[in-house]
XYZ file of C-alpha atoms in Angstrom:
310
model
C -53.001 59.516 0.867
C -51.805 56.477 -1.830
C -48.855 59.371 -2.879
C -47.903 59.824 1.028
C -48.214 56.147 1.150
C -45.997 55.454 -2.065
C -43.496 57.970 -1.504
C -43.438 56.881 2.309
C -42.622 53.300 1.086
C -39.829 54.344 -1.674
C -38.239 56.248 0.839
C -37.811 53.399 3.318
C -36.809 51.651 0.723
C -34.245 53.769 -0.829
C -32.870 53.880 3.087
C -32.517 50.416 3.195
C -30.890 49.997 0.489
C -28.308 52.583 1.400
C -28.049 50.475 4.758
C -27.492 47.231 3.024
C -24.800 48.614 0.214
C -23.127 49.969 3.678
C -23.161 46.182 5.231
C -22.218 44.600 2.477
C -19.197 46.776 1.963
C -18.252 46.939 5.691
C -18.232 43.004 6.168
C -17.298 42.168 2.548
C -15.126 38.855 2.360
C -11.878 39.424 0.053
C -11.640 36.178 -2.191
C -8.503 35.708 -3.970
C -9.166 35.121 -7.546
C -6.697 32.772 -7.533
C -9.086 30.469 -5.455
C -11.717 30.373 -8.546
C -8.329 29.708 -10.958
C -7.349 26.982 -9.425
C -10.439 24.915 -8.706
C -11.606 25.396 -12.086
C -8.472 23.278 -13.071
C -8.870 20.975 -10.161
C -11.226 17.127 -11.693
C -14.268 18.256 -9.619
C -15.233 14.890 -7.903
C -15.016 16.529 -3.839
C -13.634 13.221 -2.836
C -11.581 14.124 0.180
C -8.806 12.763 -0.760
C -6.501 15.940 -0.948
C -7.134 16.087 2.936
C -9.749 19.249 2.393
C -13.355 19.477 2.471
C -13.833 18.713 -1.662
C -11.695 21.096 -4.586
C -12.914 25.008 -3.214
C -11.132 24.058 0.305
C -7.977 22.506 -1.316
C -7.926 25.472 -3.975
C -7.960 28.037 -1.380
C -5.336 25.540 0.661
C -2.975 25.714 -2.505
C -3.549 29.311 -2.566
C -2.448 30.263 1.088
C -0.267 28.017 0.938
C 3.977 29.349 0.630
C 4.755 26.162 -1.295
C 3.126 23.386 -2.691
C 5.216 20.529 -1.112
C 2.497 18.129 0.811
C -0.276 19.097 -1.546
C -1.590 16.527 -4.214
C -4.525 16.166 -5.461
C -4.824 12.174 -5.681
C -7.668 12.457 -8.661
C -5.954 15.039 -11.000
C -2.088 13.765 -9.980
C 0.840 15.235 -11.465
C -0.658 17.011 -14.642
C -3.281 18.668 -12.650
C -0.595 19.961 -9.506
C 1.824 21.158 -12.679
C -1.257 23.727 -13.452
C -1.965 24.827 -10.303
C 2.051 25.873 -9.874
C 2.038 27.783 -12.885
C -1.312 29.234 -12.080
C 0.010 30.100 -8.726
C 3.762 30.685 -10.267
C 5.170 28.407 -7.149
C 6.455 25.184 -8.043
C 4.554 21.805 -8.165
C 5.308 19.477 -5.210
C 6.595 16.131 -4.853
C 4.490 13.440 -3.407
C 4.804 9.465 -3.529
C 1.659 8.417 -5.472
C -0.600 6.111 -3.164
C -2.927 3.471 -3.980
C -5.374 1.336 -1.751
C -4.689 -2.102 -0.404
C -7.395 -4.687 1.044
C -5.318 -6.467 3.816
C -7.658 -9.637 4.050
C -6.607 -12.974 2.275
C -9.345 -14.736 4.179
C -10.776 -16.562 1.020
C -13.692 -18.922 0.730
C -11.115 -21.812 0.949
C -8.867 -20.713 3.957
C -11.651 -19.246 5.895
C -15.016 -21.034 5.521
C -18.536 -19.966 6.387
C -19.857 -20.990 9.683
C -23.213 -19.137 9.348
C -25.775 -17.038 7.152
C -26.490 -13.521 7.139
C -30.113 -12.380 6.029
C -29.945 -8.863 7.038
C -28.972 -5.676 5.424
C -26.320 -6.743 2.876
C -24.123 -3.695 4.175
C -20.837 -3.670 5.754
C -21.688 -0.649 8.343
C -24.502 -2.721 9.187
C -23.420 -5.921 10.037
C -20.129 -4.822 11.826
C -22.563 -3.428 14.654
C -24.674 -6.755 14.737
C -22.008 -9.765 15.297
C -18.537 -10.729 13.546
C -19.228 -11.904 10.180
C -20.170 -15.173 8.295
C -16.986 -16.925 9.020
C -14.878 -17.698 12.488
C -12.544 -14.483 11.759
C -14.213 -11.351 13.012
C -11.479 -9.047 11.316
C -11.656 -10.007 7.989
C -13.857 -8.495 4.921
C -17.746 -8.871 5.013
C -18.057 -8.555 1.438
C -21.550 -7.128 1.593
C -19.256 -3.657 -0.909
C -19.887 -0.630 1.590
C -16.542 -0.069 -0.674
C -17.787 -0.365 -3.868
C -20.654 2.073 -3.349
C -18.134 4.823 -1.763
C -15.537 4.760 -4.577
C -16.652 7.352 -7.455
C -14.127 5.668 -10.021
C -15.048 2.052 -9.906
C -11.828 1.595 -8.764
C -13.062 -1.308 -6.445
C -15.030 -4.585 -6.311
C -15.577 -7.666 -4.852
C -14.376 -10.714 -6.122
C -17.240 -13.067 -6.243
C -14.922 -16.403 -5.879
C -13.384 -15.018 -2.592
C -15.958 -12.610 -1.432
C -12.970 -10.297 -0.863
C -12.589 -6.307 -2.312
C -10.323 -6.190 -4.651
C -8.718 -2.902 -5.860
C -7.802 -1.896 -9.244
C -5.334 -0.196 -8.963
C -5.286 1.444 -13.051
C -8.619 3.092 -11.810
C -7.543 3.947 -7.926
C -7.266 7.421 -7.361
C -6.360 6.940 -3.588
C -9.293 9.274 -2.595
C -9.354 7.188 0.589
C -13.193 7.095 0.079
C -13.004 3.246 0.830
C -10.737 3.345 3.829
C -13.451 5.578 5.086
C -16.394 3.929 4.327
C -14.571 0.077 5.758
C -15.865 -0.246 9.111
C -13.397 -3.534 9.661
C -10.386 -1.088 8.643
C -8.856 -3.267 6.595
C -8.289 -1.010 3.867
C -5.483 1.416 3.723
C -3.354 3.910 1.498
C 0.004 2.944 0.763
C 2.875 3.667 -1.534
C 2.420 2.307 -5.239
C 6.393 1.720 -5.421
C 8.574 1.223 -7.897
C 6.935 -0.649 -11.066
C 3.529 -0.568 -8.679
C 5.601 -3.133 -6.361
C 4.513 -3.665 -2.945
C 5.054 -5.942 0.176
C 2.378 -5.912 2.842
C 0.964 -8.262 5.201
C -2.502 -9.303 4.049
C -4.326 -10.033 7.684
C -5.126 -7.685 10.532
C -6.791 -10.899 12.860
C -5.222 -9.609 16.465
C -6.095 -13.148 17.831
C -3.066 -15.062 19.277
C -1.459 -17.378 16.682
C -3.648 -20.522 17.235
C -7.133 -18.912 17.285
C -6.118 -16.782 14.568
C -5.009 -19.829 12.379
C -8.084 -21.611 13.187
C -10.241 -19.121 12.090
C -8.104 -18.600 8.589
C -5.520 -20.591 7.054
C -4.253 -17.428 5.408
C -4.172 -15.117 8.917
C -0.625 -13.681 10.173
C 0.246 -15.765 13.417
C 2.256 -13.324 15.105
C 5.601 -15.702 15.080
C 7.633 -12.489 14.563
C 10.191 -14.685 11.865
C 9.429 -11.693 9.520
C 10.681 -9.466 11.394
C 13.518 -10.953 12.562
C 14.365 -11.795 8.690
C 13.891 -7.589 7.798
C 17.529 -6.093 7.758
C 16.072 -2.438 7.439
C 13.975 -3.322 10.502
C 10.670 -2.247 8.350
C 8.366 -5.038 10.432
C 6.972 -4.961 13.875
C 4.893 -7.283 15.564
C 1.713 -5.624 17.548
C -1.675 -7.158 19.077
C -0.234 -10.507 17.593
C -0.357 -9.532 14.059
C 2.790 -7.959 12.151
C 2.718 -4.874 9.878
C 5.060 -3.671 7.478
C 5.724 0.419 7.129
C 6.071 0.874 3.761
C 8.279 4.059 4.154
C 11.494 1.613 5.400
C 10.683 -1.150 3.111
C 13.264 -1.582 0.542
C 11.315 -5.269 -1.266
C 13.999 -7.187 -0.353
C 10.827 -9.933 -0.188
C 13.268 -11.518 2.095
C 10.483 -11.828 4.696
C 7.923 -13.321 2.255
C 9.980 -16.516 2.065
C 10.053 -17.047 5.908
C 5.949 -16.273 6.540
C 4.783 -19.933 7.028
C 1.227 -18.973 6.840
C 1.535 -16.781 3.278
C -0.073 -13.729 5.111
C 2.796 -11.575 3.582
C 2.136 -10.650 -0.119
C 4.146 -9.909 -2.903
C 2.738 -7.880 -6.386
C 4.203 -7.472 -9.455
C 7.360 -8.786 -9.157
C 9.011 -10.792 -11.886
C 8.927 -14.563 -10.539
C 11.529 -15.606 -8.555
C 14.718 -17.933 -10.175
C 14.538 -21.106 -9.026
C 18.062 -22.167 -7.390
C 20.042 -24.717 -9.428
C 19.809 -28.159 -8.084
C 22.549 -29.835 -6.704
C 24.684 -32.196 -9.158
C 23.650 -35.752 -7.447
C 26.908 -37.816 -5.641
C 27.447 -40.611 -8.485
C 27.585 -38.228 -11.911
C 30.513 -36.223 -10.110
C 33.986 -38.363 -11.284
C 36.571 -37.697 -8.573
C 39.559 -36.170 -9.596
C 42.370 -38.629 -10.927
C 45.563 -39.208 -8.796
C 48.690 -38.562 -8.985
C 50.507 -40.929 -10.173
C 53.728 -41.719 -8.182
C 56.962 -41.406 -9.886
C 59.768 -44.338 -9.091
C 63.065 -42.333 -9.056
C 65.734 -45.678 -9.874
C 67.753 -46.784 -7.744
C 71.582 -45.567 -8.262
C 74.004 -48.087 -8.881
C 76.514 -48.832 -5.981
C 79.626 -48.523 -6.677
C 82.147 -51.279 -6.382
C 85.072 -51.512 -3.786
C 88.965 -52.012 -4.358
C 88.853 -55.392 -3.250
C 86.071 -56.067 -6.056
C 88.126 -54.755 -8.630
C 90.805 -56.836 -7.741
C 88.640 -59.845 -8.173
C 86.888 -59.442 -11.247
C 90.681 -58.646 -12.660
């Protein structure tokens, strides 16, 4: 009876088996081997920043893909897409490298605190539970929901302003922070030439008064900015202006005309300071003319005044 038993049992088993090989076969998923190439390249940190679901989605993106063109990974950059193309044999894409930018100048000075928080020191948190320390419910929290998202320590916050602060050596533009911001202050934009950048530093929507109130730093909406742009790269929206980076040519002709200083400026060289104007009493007019006396010509004397002087 145990040999019926055994043999009963290795026979089942031996069917199953020949079931399962059958399955496995019939539904088998084809995997390009290309996918496994590539991500083995790819940094490994499944930050989302590519746009895919970590480095096997984007792999497999790269590998479907009929050109690279749109596809960067932010972590690896250049040297990492120019080994995917010749993995691949296509040709690395192009892409304007990004970096993050807190837009909130509301600093201990310009915006002060009008109460204390004693709860959960986390952004997420405290957005859901009232506006902030300070009279400006837009502006940063400071409580570095940021800090703890970014993998590259690419992000702090500034313990004199209580603002984030981006490095932007160590910025990978994973967008991890823009994510993890529940006050959406934080966004991706182009580095630029030289890492030089124009952007308005305030997102307050209140009208120009309340905003001001709140933060001497906060955009008032005036709209001179925009008026001042000749490649019409500013508009004005929800009382708070915005400039798109992509028709920005950092002419910085609207950061002169910003009365408020919401509009800032980084890395440029410093601006030359206009020549002063010569005062009135060092300038010595220019001499006259002198007049020239042409002499009178002698008249000539008459007949009869001959005759007498004979």
């Amino acid at each position: 009876m145990i040999l019926i038993a055994v043999i009963s049992l290795g026979a089942i088993g031996a069917v199953g088996a020949v079931f399962l090989y059958a399955a496995s076969k019939k539904f088998e998923v084809y995997e390009d081997p290309r996918i496994a190439q590539v991500q083995e390249v790819l940094p490994g940190a499944n930050c989302g920043g590519c746009g895919y679901p970590g480095c096997a989605g984007f792999a497999g993106a790269c590998v479907k893909a009929d050109s690279l063109d749109g596809l960067l990974c932010p972590v690896g950059g250049g040297p990492v897409m120019a080994k995917v193309a010749t993995i691949l044999g296509k040709e690395a894409g192009t892409a304007e490298p990004m970096v993050a930018v807190v837009r909130c100048n509301g600093t201990c000075q310009a915006r002060p605190r009008t109460n204390s928080y004693d709860g959960t020191k986390s952004c997420a948190i405290a957005s859901t539970l009232y506006g902030g320390e300070t009279n400006c419910s837009f502006g940063c929290l400071g409580y570095g929901d940021c800090v703890n998202a970014c993998a590259f320590d690419a992000i702090h916050i500034n313990p004199a302003t209580g603002i984030a602060e981006v490095d932007e050596e160590k910025c990978t533009s994973c967008g991890a922070c823009v994510k993890a911001c529940p006050k959406n202050i934080i966004e991706l934009r182009k580095k630029g030439p030289k890492s030089r950048r124009i952007y308005v530093s305030c997102v307050n929507k209140d009208k120009g008064a309340a905003a001001r109130k709140a933060c001497a730093n906060a955009c008032i909406g005036c709209g001179k900015c925009a008026k001042e742009c000749p490649f019409e790269a500013i508009t004005v929206t929800n009382n708070v202006a915005y400039i798109d980076y992509t028709k920005c040519r950092l002419c910085r002709k609207c950061v002169a005309v910003c009365p408020t200083g919401a509009i800032h400026e980084l890395n440029f060289p410093p601006r030359k300071e206009a020549a002063p104007a010569p005062k009135a009493e060092t300038v010595k007019p220019a001499p006259k003319a002198e007049a020239t006396v042409k002499p009178e010509a002698t008249p000539k004397a008459t007949s009869e005044e001959k005759t007498n002087l004979n």
